[in-house]
mmCIF file with all atom_site columns, C-alpha atoms in Angstrom:
data_model
loop_
_atom_site.group_PDB
_atom_site.id
_atom_site.type_symbol
_atom_site.label_atom_id
_atom_site.label_alt_id
_atom_site.label_comp_id
_atom_site.label_asym_id
_atom_site.label_entity_id
_atom_site.label_seq_id
_atom_site.pdbx_PDB_ins_code
_atom_site.Cartn_x
_atom_site.Cartn_y
_atom_site.Cartn_z
_atom_site.occupancy
_atom_site.B_iso_or_equiv
_atom_site.pdbx_formal_charge
_atom_site.auth_seq_id
_atom_site.auth_comp_id
_atom_site.auth_asym_id
_atom_site.auth_atom_id
_atom_site.pdbx_PDB_model_num
ATOM 1  C CA . UNK A 1 1  ? -2.258  52.009  28.180  1.00 50.00 ? 1  UNK A CA 1
ATOM 2  C CA . UNK A 1 2  ? -1.480  51.478  24.501  1.00 57.00 ? 2  UNK A CA 1
ATOM 3  C CA . UNK A 1 3  ? 0.663   49.085  22.362  1.00 56.00 ? 3  UNK A CA 1
ATOM 4  C CA . UNK A 1 4  ? 0.648   45.290  22.522  1.00 54.00 ? 4  UNK A CA 1
ATOM 5  C CA . UNK A 1 5  ? 0.153   43.091  25.653  1.00 53.00 ? 5  UNK A CA 1
ATOM 6  C CA . UNK A 1 6  ? 2.758   40.235  26.219  1.00 51.00 ? 6  UNK A CA 1
ATOM 7  C CA . UNK A 1 7  ? 1.478   38.794  29.234  1.00 53.00 ? 7  UNK A CA 1
ATOM 8  C CA . UNK A 1 8  ? 5.025   38.285  30.566  1.00 54.00 ? 8  UNK A CA 1
ATOM 9  C CA . UNK A 1 9  ? 5.972   36.016  27.753  1.00 53.00 ? 9  UNK A CA 1
ATOM 10 C CA . UNK A 1 10 ? 9.228   37.231  26.210  1.00 55.00 ? 10 UNK A CA 1
ATOM 11 C CA . UNK A 1 11 ? 8.969   38.182  22.624  1.00 54.00 ? 11 UNK A CA 1
ATOM 12 C CA . UNK A 1 12 ? 12.200  37.819  20.334  1.00 56.00 ? 12 UNK A CA 1
ATOM 13 C CA . UNK A 1 13 ? 13.319  40.970  18.734  1.00 54.00 ? 13 UNK A CA 1
ATOM 14 C CA . UNK A 1 14 ? 12.572  41.339  15.136  1.00 52.00 ? 14 UNK A CA 1
ATOM 15 C CA . UNK A 1 15 ? 16.140  41.449  14.319  1.00 50.00 ? 15 UNK A CA 1
ATOM 16 C CA . UNK A 1 16 ? 16.407  37.849  16.117  1.00 46.00 ? 16 UNK A CA 1
ATOM 17 C CA . UNK A 1 17 ? 14.177  36.457  13.391  1.00 48.00 ? 17 UNK A CA 1
ATOM 18 C CA . UNK A 1 18 ? 14.802  38.504  10.462  1.00 48.00 ? 18 UNK A CA 1
ATOM 19 C CA . UNK A 1 19 ? 18.289  39.294  10.731  1.00 48.00 ? 19 UNK A CA 1
ATOM 20 C CA . UNK A 1 20 ? 20.509  38.482  7.732   1.00 49.00 ? 20 UNK A CA 1
ATOM 21 C CA . UNK A 1 21 ? 22.709  35.768  9.321   1.00 49.00 ? 21 UNK A CA 1
ATOM 22 C CA . UNK A 1 22 ? 19.526  33.977  11.140  1.00 52.00 ? 22 UNK A CA 1
ATOM 23 C CA . UNK A 1 23 ? 17.205  33.734  8.393   1.00 53.00 ? 23 UNK A CA 1
ATOM 24 C CA . UNK A 1 24 ? 19.649  31.897  6.220   1.00 53.00 ? 24 UNK A CA 1
ATOM 25 C CA . UNK A 1 25 ? 20.550  29.388  8.936   1.00 63.00 ? 25 UNK A CA 1
ATOM 26 C CA . UNK A 1 26 ? 16.961  29.028  9.843   1.00 66.00 ? 26 UNK A CA 1
ATOM 27 C CA . UNK A 1 27 ? 16.262  28.087  6.254   1.00 69.00 ? 27 UNK A CA 1
ATOM 28 C CA . UNK A 1 28 ? 19.108  25.780  6.241   1.00 71.00 ? 28 UNK A CA 1
ATOM 29 C CA . UNK A 1 29 ? 17.784  24.133  9.748   1.00 72.00 ? 29 UNK A CA 1
ATOM 30 C CA . UNK A 1 30 ? 14.390  23.713  8.187   1.00 71.00 ? 30 UNK A CA 1
ATOM 31 C CA . UNK A 1 31 ? 15.546  21.991  5.108   1.00 71.00 ? 31 UNK A CA 1
ATOM 32 C CA . UNK A 1 32 ? 17.816  19.632  7.055   1.00 70.00 ? 32 UNK A CA 1
ATOM 33 C CA . UNK A 1 33 ? 14.969  18.602  9.419   1.00 68.00 ? 33 UNK A CA 1
ATOM 34 C CA . UNK A 1 34 ? 12.585  18.151  6.425   1.00 68.00 ? 34 UNK A CA 1
ATOM 35 C CA . UNK A 1 35 ? 15.141  15.751  4.823   1.00 64.00 ? 35 UNK A CA 1
ATOM 36 C CA . UNK A 1 36 ? 16.016  14.176  8.030   1.00 64.00 ? 36 UNK A CA 1
ATOM 37 C CA . UNK A 1 37 ? 12.220  13.480  8.700   1.00 62.00 ? 37 UNK A CA 1
ATOM 38 C CA . UNK A 1 38 ? 11.377  12.509  4.917   1.00 60.00 ? 38 UNK A CA 1
ATOM 39 C CA . UNK A 1 39 ? 14.461  10.020  5.354   1.00 57.00 ? 39 UNK A CA 1
ATOM 40 C CA . UNK A 1 40 ? 13.266  8.707   8.627   1.00 57.00 ? 40 UNK A CA 1
ATOM 41 C CA . UNK A 1 41 ? 9.466   8.181   7.389   1.00 60.00 ? 41 UNK A CA 1
ATOM 42 C CA . UNK A 1 42 ? 10.619  6.535   4.068   1.00 62.00 ? 42 UNK A CA 1
ATOM 43 C CA . UNK A 1 43 ? 13.897  4.790   4.423   1.00 70.00 ? 43 UNK A CA 1
ATOM 44 C CA . UNK A 1 44 ? 15.229  3.000   1.574   1.00 75.00 ? 44 UNK A CA 1
ATOM 45 C CA . UNK A 1 45 ? 14.822  -0.558  3.489   1.00 79.00 ? 45 UNK A CA 1
ATOM 46 C CA . UNK A 1 46 ? 11.241  0.083   3.892   1.00 82.00 ? 46 UNK A CA 1
ATOM 47 C CA . UNK A 1 47 ? 10.762  1.137   0.316   1.00 84.00 ? 47 UNK A CA 1
ATOM 48 C CA . UNK A 1 48 ? 12.113  -2.032  -0.855  1.00 89.00 ? 48 UNK A CA 1
ATOM 49 C CA . UNK A 1 49 ? 9.807   -3.986  1.539   1.00 90.00 ? 49 UNK A CA 1
ATOM 50 C CA . UNK A 1 50 ? 6.768   -2.045  0.380   1.00 89.00 ? 50 UNK A CA 1
ATOM 51 C CA . UNK A 1 51 ? 7.653   -2.696  -3.068  1.00 92.00 ? 51 UNK A CA 1
ATOM 52 C CA . UNK A 1 52 ? 8.337   -6.498  -2.539  1.00 94.00 ? 52 UNK A CA 1
ATOM 53 C CA . UNK A 1 53 ? 5.166   -6.872  -0.534  1.00 95.00 ? 53 UNK A CA 1
ATOM 54 C CA . UNK A 1 54 ? 3.046   -5.275  -3.558  1.00 95.00 ? 54 UNK A CA 1
ATOM 55 C CA . UNK A 1 55 ? 4.946   -7.534  -6.038  1.00 96.00 ? 55 UNK A CA 1
ATOM 56 C CA . UNK A 1 56 ? 4.035   -10.621 -3.884  1.00 97.00 ? 56 UNK A CA 1
ATOM 57 C CA . UNK A 1 57 ? 0.412   -9.486  -3.207  1.00 97.00 ? 57 UNK A CA 1
ATOM 58 C CA . UNK A 1 58 ? 0.073   -9.082  -6.930  1.00 97.00 ? 58 UNK A CA 1
ATOM 59 C CA . UNK A 1 59 ? 1.561   -12.626 -7.530  1.00 98.00 ? 59 UNK A CA 1
ATOM 60 C CA . UNK A 1 60 ? -0.802  -14.273 -5.100  1.00 98.00 ? 60 UNK A CA 1
ATOM 61 C CA . UNK A 1 61 ? -3.672  -12.523 -6.583  1.00 97.00 ? 61 UNK A CA 1
ATOM 62 C CA . UNK A 1 62 ? -2.647  -13.931 -9.976  1.00 98.00 ? 62 UNK A CA 1
ATOM 63 C CA . UNK A 1 63 ? -2.152  -17.380 -8.496  1.00 98.00 ? 63 UNK A CA 1
ATOM 64 C CA . UNK A 1 64 ? -5.798  -17.245 -6.793  1.00 98.00 ? 64 UNK A CA 1
ATOM 65 C CA . UNK A 1 65 ? -7.357  -16.217 -10.238 1.00 98.00 ? 65 UNK A CA 1
ATOM 66 C CA . UNK A 1 66 ? -5.310  -19.167 -11.964 1.00 98.00 ? 66 UNK A CA 1
ATOM 67 C CA . UNK A 1 67 ? -6.475  -21.818 -9.209  1.00 98.00 ? 67 UNK A CA 1
ATOM 68 C CA . UNK A 1 68 ? -10.195 -20.460 -9.735  1.00 98.00 ? 68 UNK A CA 1
ATOM 69 C CA . UNK A 1 69 ? -10.081 -20.926 -13.442 1.00 97.00 ? 69 UNK A CA 1
ATOM 70 C CA . UNK A 1 70 ? -8.558  -24.596 -13.018 1.00 98.00 ? 70 UNK A CA 1
ATOM 71 C CA . UNK A 1 71 ? -11.263 -25.386 -10.539 1.00 97.00 ? 71 UNK A CA 1
ATOM 72 C CA . UNK A 1 72 ? -13.641 -24.357 -13.109 1.00 97.00 ? 72 UNK A CA 1
ATOM 73 C CA . UNK A 1 73 ? -12.247 -26.214 -15.865 1.00 97.00 ? 73 UNK A CA 1
ATOM 74 C CA . UNK A 1 74 ? -12.102 -29.335 -13.663 1.00 97.00 ? 74 UNK A CA 1
ATOM 75 C CA . UNK A 1 75 ? -15.520 -29.156 -12.466 1.00 96.00 ? 75 UNK A CA 1
ATOM 76 C CA . UNK A 1 76 ? -16.560 -28.740 -16.251 1.00 95.00 ? 76 UNK A CA 1
ATOM 77 C CA . UNK A 1 77 ? -14.833 -31.561 -17.415 1.00 95.00 ? 77 UNK A CA 1
ATOM 78 C CA . UNK A 1 78 ? -16.272 -33.776 -14.311 1.00 94.00 ? 78 UNK A CA 1
ATOM 79 C CA . UNK A 1 79 ? -19.741 -32.705 -15.333 1.00 91.00 ? 79 UNK A CA 1
ATOM 80 C CA . UNK A 1 80 ? -19.036 -33.665 -19.110 1.00 90.00 ? 80 UNK A CA 1
ATOM 81 C CA . UNK A 1 81 ? -17.839 -37.239 -18.032 1.00 90.00 ? 81 UNK A CA 1
ATOM 82 C CA . UNK A 1 82 ? -20.609 -37.771 -15.839 1.00 87.00 ? 82 UNK A CA 1
ATOM 83 C CA . UNK A 1 83 ? -23.194 -36.852 -18.395 1.00 84.00 ? 83 UNK A CA 1
ATOM 84 C CA . UNK A 1 84 ? -21.411 -38.949 -21.075 1.00 85.00 ? 84 UNK A CA 1
ATOM 85 C CA . UNK A 1 85 ? -21.348 -41.841 -18.699 1.00 83.00 ? 85 UNK A CA 1
ATOM 86 C CA . UNK A 1 86 ? -25.303 -41.352 -18.224 1.00 77.00 ? 86 UNK A CA 1
ATOM 87 C CA . UNK A 1 87 ? -25.742 -41.854 -21.595 1.00 75.00 ? 87 UNK A CA 1
ATOM 88 C CA . UNK A 1 88 ? -28.871 -40.983 -23.514 1.00 71.00 ? 88 UNK A CA 1
ATOM 89 C CA . UNK A 1 89 ? -31.129 -42.176 -20.659 1.00 70.00 ? 89 UNK A CA 1
ATOM 90 C CA . UNK A 1 90 ? -30.111 -39.795 -18.111 1.00 65.00 ? 90 UNK A CA 1
ATOM 91 C CA . UNK A 1 91 ? -32.753 -38.602 -15.874 1.00 70.00 ? 91 UNK A CA 1
ATOM 92 C CA . UNK A 1 92 ? -32.722 -35.990 -13.195 1.00 68.00 ? 92 UNK A CA 1
ATOM 93 C CA . UNK A 1 93 ? -31.595 -37.171 -9.738  1.00 67.00 ? 93 UNK A CA 1
ATOM 94 C CA . UNK A 1 94 ? -34.839 -35.987 -8.032  1.00 68.00 ? 94 UNK A CA 1
ATOM 95 C CA . UNK A 1 95 ? -37.397 -37.233 -10.834 1.00 54.00 ? 95 UNK A CA 1
#
């Protein structure tokens, strides 16, 4: 026995896939489906939310950095005031 074995699964004729009318409509269908999937995955409303989320995260990061800087400045001022109140006779607390 020679030739391909199909195992009883019907195979489309070559003209069904490569026919002039079918290849054009198949290409359009693939393009439409790709656009539909892309539009579904990345909807404009979702893009807006992602962008807004990124902006808010950056703002929170900036505010956290500013807060850390202000805390460092406050601690330095407190330490300076404590040292100035102790005067020249300041001794370590554990001495």
